[in-house]
Amino acid sequence: MGDASDGPVAHHVAHPGDQAGPAPAPAGTAVLAAVAHRDGVREQPRSPYRTMPDAERSALWRRRLHEAEAGLTRYLVTRGDELHLTDWFALQSEIFADLPEPTAPSAAWQRVFFRGQALMERFLVARYGEEVLPAWAASNAEVHRDVEPDHGGGAADPIRRIARQAELYGSDYEFDDDAPPSAEHAALTITHCAIWDYREQARRSGVRITLASPCTYCTEALSANIRAKGHRPAHRLRSGPTGHGCRWEATAPTAPATATTDHHREP
């Protein structure tokens, strides 16, 4: 989940992709004042990973950084001799500078991921343009396929990974009550994407945002990850009273395709 920017990095966000700036606010804060209320009380989102232990959050930030950096290495190899190795080595040194202890709080590893994601996005866009982001996402997904454990849930596995990433950002999300995740089909709706909150916070702080929308990279990355695990992805972008969001589906290759199509934005 993702976007890049200049300046000291505290934040993939995206990123699905991610950008620099101050750390995002805790889950469920600000910007949600417009959420529908019932009897004057805001309905609580169904976000099952709210209790994810801090050590698990740290591990997921580290895995995401590994997928992105190793994926970028793979992608650059495919470009042959176009790369100046000194530039690449300098980028790697920035990505892995001042690493925290393995037992450090997840916020410390979050900052490392945000910095690395921002640096990598800026590195690619500055040299090759935004058009190479899908190829980078596909390369990252090849790494994801090998390092993300198979939990035996079929189509539910990649959707649950998306839910856990949404939890890292403090987004509001929910699974369908009438169709819980299964091996054949799984769906998740992010009702409020906190990545957008972070972007606006960073923008107001004077941070230059590289990508016009975090969805530019994030949708490519999540779709590629679902495909890498052998399932068909589909998504819809959403915007409304609860802010920006999206709906994701993964379908087993032998199951009928859903009506959802990529790159459709709901009102």
PDB file of C-alpha atoms in Angstrom:
ATOM      1  CA  MET A   1       0.000   0.000   0.000  1.00  0.00           C
ATOM      2  CA  GLY A   2       2.142   3.331  -1.662  1.00  0.00           C
ATOM      3  CA  ASP A   3       3.623   6.648  -2.473  1.00  0.00           C
ATOM      4  CA  ALA A   4       6.976   8.363  -2.291  1.00  0.00           C
ATOM      5  CA  SER A   5       8.157  11.778  -1.282  1.00  0.00           C
ATOM      6  CA  ASP A   6      11.185  13.850  -0.420  1.00  0.00           C
ATOM      7  CA  GLY A   7      12.357  14.718   3.060  1.00  0.00           C
ATOM      8  CA  PRO A   8      13.039  12.645   6.178  1.00  0.00           C
ATOM      9  CA  VAL A   9      10.824   9.599   6.113  1.00  0.00           C
ATOM     10  CA  ALA A  10       8.671   8.727   9.087  1.00  0.00           C
ATOM     11  CA  HIS A  11       5.950   6.863   7.246  1.00  0.00           C
ATOM     12  CA  HIS A  12       3.087   2.766   2.064  1.00  0.00           C
ATOM     13  CA  VAL A  13       1.986   4.122   3.664  1.00  0.00           C
ATOM     14  CA  ALA A  14       0.000   2.028   0.235  1.00  0.00           C
ATOM     15  CA  HIS A  15       1.263   1.077  -0.069  1.00  0.00           C
ATOM     16  CA  PRO A  16       0.439   0.234  -0.385  1.00  0.00           C
ATOM     17  CA  GLY A  17       3.832   2.344  -1.646  1.00  0.00           C
ATOM     18  CA  ASP A  18       4.504   5.017   0.936  1.00  0.00           C
ATOM     19  CA  GLN A  19       5.671   8.540   1.589  1.00  0.00           C
ATOM     20  CA  ALA A  20       7.666  10.577   4.032  1.00  0.00           C
ATOM     21  CA  GLY A  21       6.375  12.694   6.850  1.00  0.00           C
ATOM     22  CA  PRO A  22       5.086  12.445  10.410  1.00  0.00           C
ATOM     23  CA  ALA A  23       3.741   9.195  11.740  1.00  0.00           C
ATOM     24  CA  PRO A  24       0.016   8.590  11.091  1.00  0.00           C
ATOM     25  CA  ALA A  25      -2.503   9.126  13.853  1.00  0.00           C
ATOM     26  CA  PRO A  26      -3.716   6.104  15.831  1.00  0.00           C
ATOM     27  CA  ALA A  27      -6.477   3.997  14.354  1.00  0.00           C
ATOM     28  CA  GLY A  28      -9.967   5.429  14.458  1.00  0.00           C
ATOM     29  CA  THR A  29      -9.004   9.100  14.878  1.00  0.00           C
ATOM     30  CA  ALA A  30      -9.837  12.352  13.050  1.00  0.00           C
ATOM     31  CA  VAL A  31     -11.191  12.475   9.463  1.00  0.00           C
ATOM     32  CA  LEU A  32     -13.921   9.957  10.290  1.00  0.00           C
ATOM     33  CA  ALA A  33     -16.342  12.516  11.710  1.00  0.00           C
ATOM     34  CA  ALA A  34     -18.475  12.137   8.598  1.00  0.00           C
ATOM     35  CA  VAL A  35     -19.043   8.427   9.193  1.00  0.00           C
ATOM     36  CA  ALA A  36     -22.712   7.503   9.460  1.00  0.00           C
ATOM     37  CA  HIS A  37     -23.994   7.438  13.042  1.00  0.00           C
ATOM     38  CA  ARG A  38     -26.815   5.499  14.541  1.00  0.00           C
ATOM     39  CA  ASP A  39     -28.581   7.164  17.468  1.00  0.00           C
ATOM     40  CA  GLY A  40     -25.695   9.616  17.630  1.00  0.00           C
ATOM     41  CA  VAL A  41     -23.045   6.923  18.151  1.00  0.00           C
ATOM     42  CA  ARG A  42     -20.587   5.949  15.446  1.00  0.00           C
ATOM     43  CA  GLU A  43     -20.891   2.324  14.386  1.00  0.00           C
ATOM     44  CA  GLN A  44     -17.741   0.348  15.084  1.00  0.00           C
ATOM     45  CA  PRO A  45     -15.942  -1.157  12.076  1.00  0.00           C
ATOM     46  CA  ARG A  46     -15.401  -4.893  11.915  1.00  0.00           C
ATOM     47  CA  SER A  47     -11.604  -4.940  12.012  1.00  0.00           C
ATOM     48  CA  PRO A  48     -10.528  -8.329  13.384  1.00  0.00           C
ATOM     49  CA  TYR A  49      -6.781  -7.648  13.608  1.00  0.00           C
ATOM     50  CA  ARG A  50      -7.007  -4.735  16.049  1.00  0.00           C
ATOM     51  CA  THR A  51      -5.388  -6.943  18.705  1.00  0.00           C
ATOM     52  CA  MET A  52      -2.424  -7.973  16.536  1.00  0.00           C
ATOM     53  CA  PRO A  53       0.598  -8.135  18.903  1.00  0.00           C
ATOM     54  CA  ASP A  54       3.290  -5.505  18.487  1.00  0.00           C
ATOM     55  CA  ALA A  55       5.922  -8.133  17.686  1.00  0.00           C
ATOM     56  CA  GLU A  56       3.738  -9.431  14.840  1.00  0.00           C
ATOM     57  CA  ARG A  57       3.321  -5.905  13.505  1.00  0.00           C
ATOM     58  CA  SER A  58       7.099  -5.422  13.535  1.00  0.00           C
ATOM     59  CA  ALA A  59       7.588  -8.702  11.678  1.00  0.00           C
ATOM     60  CA  LEU A  60       5.094  -7.677   9.004  1.00  0.00           C
ATOM     61  CA  TRP A  61       6.800  -4.310   8.473  1.00  0.00           C
ATOM     62  CA  ARG A  62      10.123  -6.132   8.069  1.00  0.00           C
ATOM     63  CA  ARG A  63       8.661  -8.643   5.625  1.00  0.00           C
ATOM     64  CA  ARG A  64       7.134  -5.877   3.547  1.00  0.00           C
ATOM     65  CA  LEU A  65      10.469  -4.065   3.406  1.00  0.00           C
ATOM     66  CA  HIS A  66      12.192  -7.291   2.368  1.00  0.00           C
ATOM     67  CA  GLU A  67       9.654  -7.921  -0.390  1.00  0.00           C
ATOM     68  CA  ALA A  68      10.066  -4.384  -1.740  1.00  0.00           C
ATOM     69  CA  GLU A  69      13.860  -4.213  -1.623  1.00  0.00           C
ATOM     70  CA  ALA A  70      14.414  -7.739  -2.936  1.00  0.00           C
ATOM     71  CA  GLY A  71      11.774  -7.110  -5.590  1.00  0.00           C
ATOM     72  CA  LEU A  72      13.534  -3.939  -6.690  1.00  0.00           C
ATOM     73  CA  THR A  73      16.794  -5.854  -6.934  1.00  0.00           C
ATOM     74  CA  ARG A  74      15.078  -8.418  -9.172  1.00  0.00           C
ATOM     75  CA  TYR A  75      13.556  -5.688 -11.306  1.00  0.00           C
ATOM     76  CA  LEU A  76      16.832  -3.815 -11.762  1.00  0.00           C
ATOM     77  CA  VAL A  77      18.539  -7.038 -12.861  1.00  0.00           C
ATOM     78  CA  THR A  78      16.018  -7.308 -15.713  1.00  0.00           C
ATOM     79  CA  ARG A  79      17.112  -3.897 -16.975  1.00  0.00           C
ATOM     80  CA  GLY A  80      20.612  -5.191 -17.697  1.00  0.00           C
ATOM     81  CA  ASP A  81      23.444  -2.677 -17.682  1.00  0.00           C
ATOM     82  CA  GLU A  82      21.284   0.450 -17.515  1.00  0.00           C
ATOM     83  CA  LEU A  83      21.874   0.831 -13.782  1.00  0.00           C
ATOM     84  CA  HIS A  84      24.775   2.710 -12.260  1.00  0.00           C
ATOM     85  CA  LEU A  85      25.749   0.366  -9.458  1.00  0.00           C
ATOM     86  CA  THR A  86      27.095   3.150  -7.287  1.00  0.00           C
ATOM     87  CA  ASP A  87      23.603   4.735  -7.299  1.00  0.00           C
ATOM     88  CA  TRP A  88      22.032   1.429  -6.317  1.00  0.00           C
ATOM     89  CA  PHE A  89      24.532   0.782  -3.522  1.00  0.00           C
ATOM     90  CA  ALA A  90      23.958   4.303  -2.196  1.00  0.00           C
ATOM     91  CA  LEU A  91      20.209   3.712  -2.192  1.00  0.00           C
ATOM     92  CA  GLN A  92      20.597   0.440  -0.298  1.00  0.00           C
ATOM     93  CA  SER A  93      22.746   2.147   2.312  1.00  0.00           C
ATOM     94  CA  GLU A  94      20.008   4.740   2.842  1.00  0.00           C
ATOM     95  CA  ILE A  95      17.286   2.097   3.033  1.00  0.00           C
ATOM     96  CA  PHE A  96      19.072   0.119   5.738  1.00  0.00           C
ATOM     97  CA  ALA A  97      20.650   2.986   7.653  1.00  0.00           C
ATOM     98  CA  ASP A  98      20.162   3.066  11.438  1.00  0.00           C
ATOM     99  CA  LEU A  99      18.220  -0.185  11.700  1.00  0.00           C
ATOM    100  CA  PRO A 100      16.487  -0.647  15.070  1.00  0.00           C
ATOM    101  CA  GLU A 101      16.974  -3.674  17.266  1.00  0.00           C
ATOM    102  CA  PRO A 102      14.835  -6.696  16.306  1.00  0.00           C
ATOM    103  CA  THR A 103      12.897  -6.272  19.549  1.00  0.00           C
ATOM    104  CA  ALA A 104      12.257  -2.543  19.005  1.00  0.00           C
ATOM    105  CA  PRO A 105       8.615  -1.380  19.013  1.00  0.00           C
ATOM    106  CA  SER A 106       6.765  -1.757  15.735  1.00  0.00           C
ATOM    107  CA  ALA A 107       6.723   2.039  15.291  1.00  0.00           C
ATOM    108  CA  ALA A 108      10.504   1.917  14.802  1.00  0.00           C
ATOM    109  CA  TRP A 109      10.222  -0.684  12.047  1.00  0.00           C
ATOM    110  CA  GLN A 110       7.313   1.227  10.556  1.00  0.00           C
ATOM    111  CA  ARG A 111       9.585   4.259  10.119  1.00  0.00           C
ATOM    112  CA  VAL A 112      12.228   2.102   8.426  1.00  0.00           C
ATOM    113  CA  PHE A 113       9.653   0.730   5.997  1.00  0.00           C
ATOM    114  CA  PHE A 114       8.226   4.164   5.209  1.00  0.00           C
ATOM    115  CA  ARG A 115      11.691   5.531   4.553  1.00  0.00           C
ATOM    116  CA  GLY A 116      12.663   2.594   2.351  1.00  0.00           C
ATOM    117  CA  GLN A 117       9.440   2.614   0.357  1.00  0.00           C
ATOM    118  CA  ALA A 118       9.689   6.350  -0.247  1.00  0.00           C
ATOM    119  CA  LEU A 119      13.322   6.105  -1.340  1.00  0.00           C
ATOM    120  CA  MET A 120      12.651   3.211  -3.705  1.00  0.00           C
ATOM    121  CA  GLU A 121       9.631   4.852  -5.316  1.00  0.00           C
ATOM    122  CA  ARG A 122      11.512   8.104  -5.822  1.00  0.00           C
ATOM    123  CA  PHE A 123      14.537   6.201  -7.206  1.00  0.00           C
ATOM    124  CA  LEU A 124      12.413   4.404  -9.808  1.00  0.00           C
ATOM    125  CA  VAL A 125      10.167   7.278 -10.829  1.00  0.00           C
ATOM    126  CA  ALA A 126      13.086   9.700 -11.192  1.00  0.00           C
ATOM    127  CA  ARG A 127      14.972   7.321 -13.505  1.00  0.00           C
ATOM    128  CA  TYR A 128      12.308   5.432 -15.416  1.00  0.00           C
ATOM    129  CA  GLY A 129       8.956   7.150 -14.803  1.00  0.00           C
ATOM    130  CA  GLU A 130       5.741   5.986 -13.154  1.00  0.00           C
ATOM    131  CA  GLU A 131       5.116   3.536 -15.982  1.00  0.00           C
ATOM    132  CA  VAL A 132       7.618   1.077 -14.450  1.00  0.00           C
ATOM    133  CA  LEU A 133       5.722   0.790 -11.140  1.00  0.00           C
ATOM    134  CA  PRO A 134       3.595  -2.180 -12.332  1.00  0.00           C
ATOM    135  CA  ALA A 135       6.769  -4.041 -13.305  1.00  0.00           C
ATOM    136  CA  TRP A 136       8.276  -3.354  -9.877  1.00  0.00           C
ATOM    137  CA  ALA A 137       5.049  -4.524  -8.227  1.00  0.00           C
ATOM    138  CA  ALA A 138       5.158  -7.751 -10.247  1.00  0.00           C
ATOM    139  CA  SER A 139       8.788  -8.305  -9.247  1.00  0.00           C
ATOM    140  CA  ASN A 140       7.944  -7.713  -5.587  1.00  0.00           C
ATOM    141  CA  ALA A 141       5.114 -10.227  -5.896  1.00  0.00           C
ATOM    142  CA  GLU A 142       7.577 -12.898  -7.021  1.00  0.00           C
ATOM    143  CA  VAL A 143       9.382 -12.404  -3.713  1.00  0.00           C
ATOM    144  CA  HIS A 144       6.060 -12.262  -1.858  1.00  0.00           C
ATOM    145  CA  ARG A 145       5.089 -15.641  -3.303  1.00  0.00           C
ATOM    146  CA  ASP A 146       8.181 -17.216  -1.759  1.00  0.00           C
ATOM    147  CA  VAL A 147       8.342 -15.455   1.613  1.00  0.00           C
ATOM    148  CA  GLU A 148       4.650 -15.127   2.556  1.00  0.00           C
ATOM    149  CA  PRO A 149       3.653 -18.369   4.341  1.00  0.00           C
ATOM    150  CA  ASP A 150       0.926 -20.560   2.910  1.00  0.00           C
ATOM    151  CA  HIS A 151      -1.682 -20.753   5.671  1.00  0.00           C
ATOM    152  CA  GLY A 152      -3.848 -23.267   3.820  1.00  0.00           C
ATOM    153  CA  GLY A 153      -6.753 -20.848   3.428  1.00  0.00           C
ATOM    154  CA  GLY A 154      -6.742 -20.640  -0.343  1.00  0.00           C
ATOM    155  CA  ALA A 155      -8.233 -17.369  -1.589  1.00  0.00           C
ATOM    156  CA  ALA A 156      -8.662 -16.223   2.024  1.00  0.00           C
ATOM    157  CA  ASP A 157      -4.901 -16.042   2.593  1.00  0.00           C
ATOM    158  CA  PRO A 158      -4.070 -13.042   0.333  1.00  0.00           C
ATOM    159  CA  ILE A 159      -7.186 -11.192   1.497  1.00  0.00           C
ATOM    160  CA  ARG A 160      -6.221 -11.680   5.127  1.00  0.00           C
ATOM    161  CA  ARG A 161      -2.743 -10.377   4.307  1.00  0.00           C
ATOM    162  CA  ILE A 162      -4.371  -7.230   2.898  1.00  0.00           C
ATOM    163  CA  ALA A 163      -6.407  -6.913   6.099  1.00  0.00           C
ATOM    164  CA  ARG A 164      -3.276  -7.165   8.228  1.00  0.00           C
ATOM    165  CA  GLN A 165      -1.574  -4.489   6.135  1.00  0.00           C
ATOM    166  CA  ALA A 166      -4.635  -2.266   6.482  1.00  0.00           C
ATOM    167  CA  GLU A 167      -4.376  -2.770  10.232  1.00  0.00           C
ATOM    168  CA  LEU A 168      -0.772  -1.561  10.200  1.00  0.00           C
ATOM    169  CA  TYR A 169      -1.970   1.794   8.870  1.00  0.00           C
ATOM    170  CA  GLY A 170      -4.955   2.068  11.180  1.00  0.00           C
ATOM    171  CA  SER A 171      -7.448   1.790   8.325  1.00  0.00           C
ATOM    172  CA  ASP A 172     -11.049   0.703   8.925  1.00  0.00           C
ATOM    173  CA  TYR A 173     -11.959  -2.500   7.102  1.00  0.00           C
ATOM    174  CA  GLU A 174     -14.414  -5.369   7.274  1.00  0.00           C
ATOM    175  CA  PHE A 175     -15.054  -8.799   5.831  1.00  0.00           C
ATOM    176  CA  ASP A 176     -18.452  -9.663   4.366  1.00  0.00           C
ATOM    177  CA  ASP A 177     -20.788 -10.992   7.049  1.00  0.00           C
ATOM    178  CA  ASP A 178     -22.845 -13.020   4.568  1.00  0.00           C
ATOM    179  CA  ALA A 179     -19.835 -14.524   2.767  1.00  0.00           C
ATOM    180  CA  PRO A 180     -16.872 -15.082   5.094  1.00  0.00           C
ATOM    181  CA  PRO A 181     -13.473 -15.737   3.484  1.00  0.00           C
ATOM    182  CA  SER A 182     -13.132 -19.220   2.010  1.00  0.00           C
ATOM    183  CA  ALA A 183     -10.675 -21.200  -0.096  1.00  0.00           C
ATOM    184  CA  GLU A 184     -12.658 -20.390  -3.272  1.00  0.00           C
ATOM    185  CA  HIS A 185     -13.455 -16.728  -2.760  1.00  0.00           C
ATOM    186  CA  ALA A 186     -12.660 -14.014  -0.245  1.00  0.00           C
ATOM    187  CA  ALA A 187     -13.445 -10.316  -0.123  1.00  0.00           C
ATOM    188  CA  LEU A 188     -12.501  -7.370   2.045  1.00  0.00           C
ATOM    189  CA  THR A 189     -13.762  -3.797   2.077  1.00  0.00           C
ATOM    190  CA  ILE A 190     -11.515  -1.031   3.364  1.00  0.00           C
ATOM    191  CA  THR A 191     -14.131   1.495   4.423  1.00  0.00           C
ATOM    192  CA  HIS A 192     -11.614   4.172   5.331  1.00  0.00           C
ATOM    193  CA  CYS A 193      -8.039   4.091   4.017  1.00  0.00           C
ATOM    194  CA  ALA A 194      -5.729   5.762   6.519  1.00  0.00           C
ATOM    195  CA  ILE A 195      -3.018   6.056   3.877  1.00  0.00           C
ATOM    196  CA  TRP A 196      -4.882   9.065   2.504  1.00  0.00           C
ATOM    197  CA  ASP A 197      -4.928  10.649   5.970  1.00  0.00           C
ATOM    198  CA  TYR A 198      -1.186  10.315   6.170  1.00  0.00           C
ATOM    199  CA  ARG A 199      -0.680  11.807   2.701  1.00  0.00           C
ATOM    200  CA  GLU A 200      -2.676  14.888   3.567  1.00  0.00           C
ATOM    201  CA  GLN A 201      -0.895  15.248   6.901  1.00  0.00           C
ATOM    202  CA  ALA A 202       2.441  15.028   5.080  1.00  0.00           C
ATOM    203  CA  ARG A 203       1.322  17.461   2.375  1.00  0.00           C
ATOM    204  CA  ARG A 204       0.227  20.023   4.967  1.00  0.00           C
ATOM    205  CA  SER A 205       3.655  19.636   6.570  1.00  0.00           C
ATOM    206  CA  GLY A 206       5.309  20.666   3.303  1.00  0.00           C
ATOM    207  CA  VAL A 207       6.351  17.204   2.095  1.00  0.00           C
ATOM    208  CA  ARG A 208       6.425  16.802  -1.696  1.00  0.00           C
ATOM    209  CA  ILE A 209       4.379  13.771  -2.725  1.00  0.00           C
ATOM    210  CA  THR A 210       5.728  11.903  -5.730  1.00  0.00           C
ATOM    211  CA  LEU A 211       2.572  10.058  -6.805  1.00  0.00           C
ATOM    212  CA  ALA A 212      -0.750  11.830  -7.326  1.00  0.00           C
ATOM    213  CA  SER A 213      -2.564   8.998  -5.550  1.00  0.00           C
ATOM    214  CA  PRO A 214      -1.368   6.195  -3.266  1.00  0.00           C
ATOM    215  CA  CYS A 215      -3.639   3.897  -5.282  1.00  0.00           C
ATOM    216  CA  THR A 216      -1.285   4.235  -8.266  1.00  0.00           C
ATOM    217  CA  TYR A 217       1.171   1.789  -6.750  1.00  0.00           C
ATOM    218  CA  CYS A 218      -0.952   0.103  -4.091  1.00  0.00           C
ATOM    219  CA  THR A 219      -3.505  -1.398  -6.495  1.00  0.00           C
ATOM    220  CA  GLU A 220      -0.713  -2.775  -8.691  1.00  0.00           C
ATOM    221  CA  ALA A 221       1.103  -4.272  -5.706  1.00  0.00           C
ATOM    222  CA  LEU A 222      -1.911  -5.940  -4.088  1.00  0.00           C
ATOM    223  CA  SER A 223      -3.197  -7.298  -7.406  1.00  0.00           C
ATOM    224  CA  ALA A 224       0.234  -8.739  -8.196  1.00  0.00           C
ATOM    225  CA  ASN A 225       0.461 -10.375  -4.763  1.00  0.00           C
ATOM    226  CA  ILE A 226      -2.914 -12.066  -5.209  1.00  0.00           C
ATOM    227  CA  ARG A 227      -1.893 -13.349  -8.647  1.00  0.00           C
ATOM    228  CA  ALA A 228       1.434 -14.578  -7.297  1.00  0.00           C
ATOM    229  CA  LYS A 229      -0.453 -16.766  -4.836  1.00  0.00           C
ATOM    230  CA  GLY A 230      -2.438 -18.310  -7.689  1.00  0.00           C
ATOM    231  CA  HIS A 231      -5.723 -16.417  -7.432  1.00  0.00           C
ATOM    232  CA  ARG A 232      -7.620 -13.936  -9.567  1.00  0.00           C
ATOM    233  CA  PRO A 233      -7.660 -10.401  -8.125  1.00  0.00           C
ATOM    234  CA  ALA A 234     -10.372  -7.796  -8.512  1.00  0.00           C
ATOM    235  CA  HIS A 235     -10.833  -4.454  -6.856  1.00  0.00           C
ATOM    236  CA  ARG A 236     -13.008  -1.355  -6.774  1.00  0.00           C
ATOM    237  CA  LEU A 237     -11.898   2.042  -5.528  1.00  0.00           C
ATOM    238  CA  ARG A 238     -14.411   3.802  -3.294  1.00  0.00           C
ATOM    239  CA  SER A 239     -15.005   7.304  -2.039  1.00  0.00           C
ATOM    240  CA  GLY A 240     -17.809   8.624   0.114  1.00  0.00           C
ATOM    241  CA  PRO A 241     -18.760   9.840   3.599  1.00  0.00           C
ATOM    242  CA  THR A 242     -16.101   7.650   5.228  1.00  0.00           C
ATOM    243  CA  GLY A 243     -13.358   8.910   2.907  1.00  0.00           C
ATOM    244  CA  HIS A 244     -11.285   6.948   0.414  1.00  0.00           C
ATOM    245  CA  GLY A 245     -11.443   3.167   0.461  1.00  0.00           C
ATOM    246  CA  CYS A 246     -11.443   0.088  -1.725  1.00  0.00           C
ATOM    247  CA  ARG A 247     -12.866  -3.393  -2.021  1.00  0.00           C
ATOM    248  CA  TRP A 248     -10.659  -6.375  -2.762  1.00  0.00           C
ATOM    249  CA  GLU A 249     -11.549  -9.877  -3.901  1.00  0.00           C
ATOM    250  CA  ALA A 250      -9.519 -13.002  -4.543  1.00  0.00           C
ATOM    251  CA  THR A 251     -11.016 -15.919  -6.424  1.00  0.00           C
ATOM    252  CA  ALA A 252      -9.590 -19.394  -6.921  1.00  0.00           C
ATOM    253  CA  PRO A 253      -8.737 -20.049 -10.598  1.00  0.00           C
ATOM    254  CA  THR A 254     -11.295 -22.866 -10.747  1.00  0.00           C
ATOM    255  CA  ALA A 255     -14.124 -20.782  -9.274  1.00  0.00           C
ATOM    256  CA  PRO A 256     -16.476 -18.586 -11.341  1.00  0.00           C
ATOM    257  CA  ALA A 257     -15.295 -15.012 -11.730  1.00  0.00           C
ATOM    258  CA  THR A 258     -17.100 -12.367  -9.691  1.00  0.00           C
ATOM    259  CA  ALA A 259     -18.783  -9.331 -11.168  1.00  0.00           C
ATOM    260  CA  THR A 260     -16.139  -7.058  -9.709  1.00  0.00           C
ATOM    261  CA  THR A 261     -13.671  -5.621 -12.182  1.00  0.00           C
ATOM    262  CA  ASP A 262     -10.338  -3.908 -11.719  1.00  0.00           C
ATOM    263  CA  HIS A 263     -10.038  -0.121 -11.677  1.00  0.00           C
ATOM    264  CA  HIS A 264     -13.682   0.736 -11.059  1.00  0.00           C
ATOM    265  CA  ARG A 265     -14.415   3.567  -8.662  1.00  0.00           C
ATOM    266  CA  GLU A 266     -17.674   3.624  -6.747  1.00  0.00           C
ATOM    267  CA  PRO A 267     -19.312   6.990  -6.076  1.00  0.00           C
TER     268      PRO A 267
END
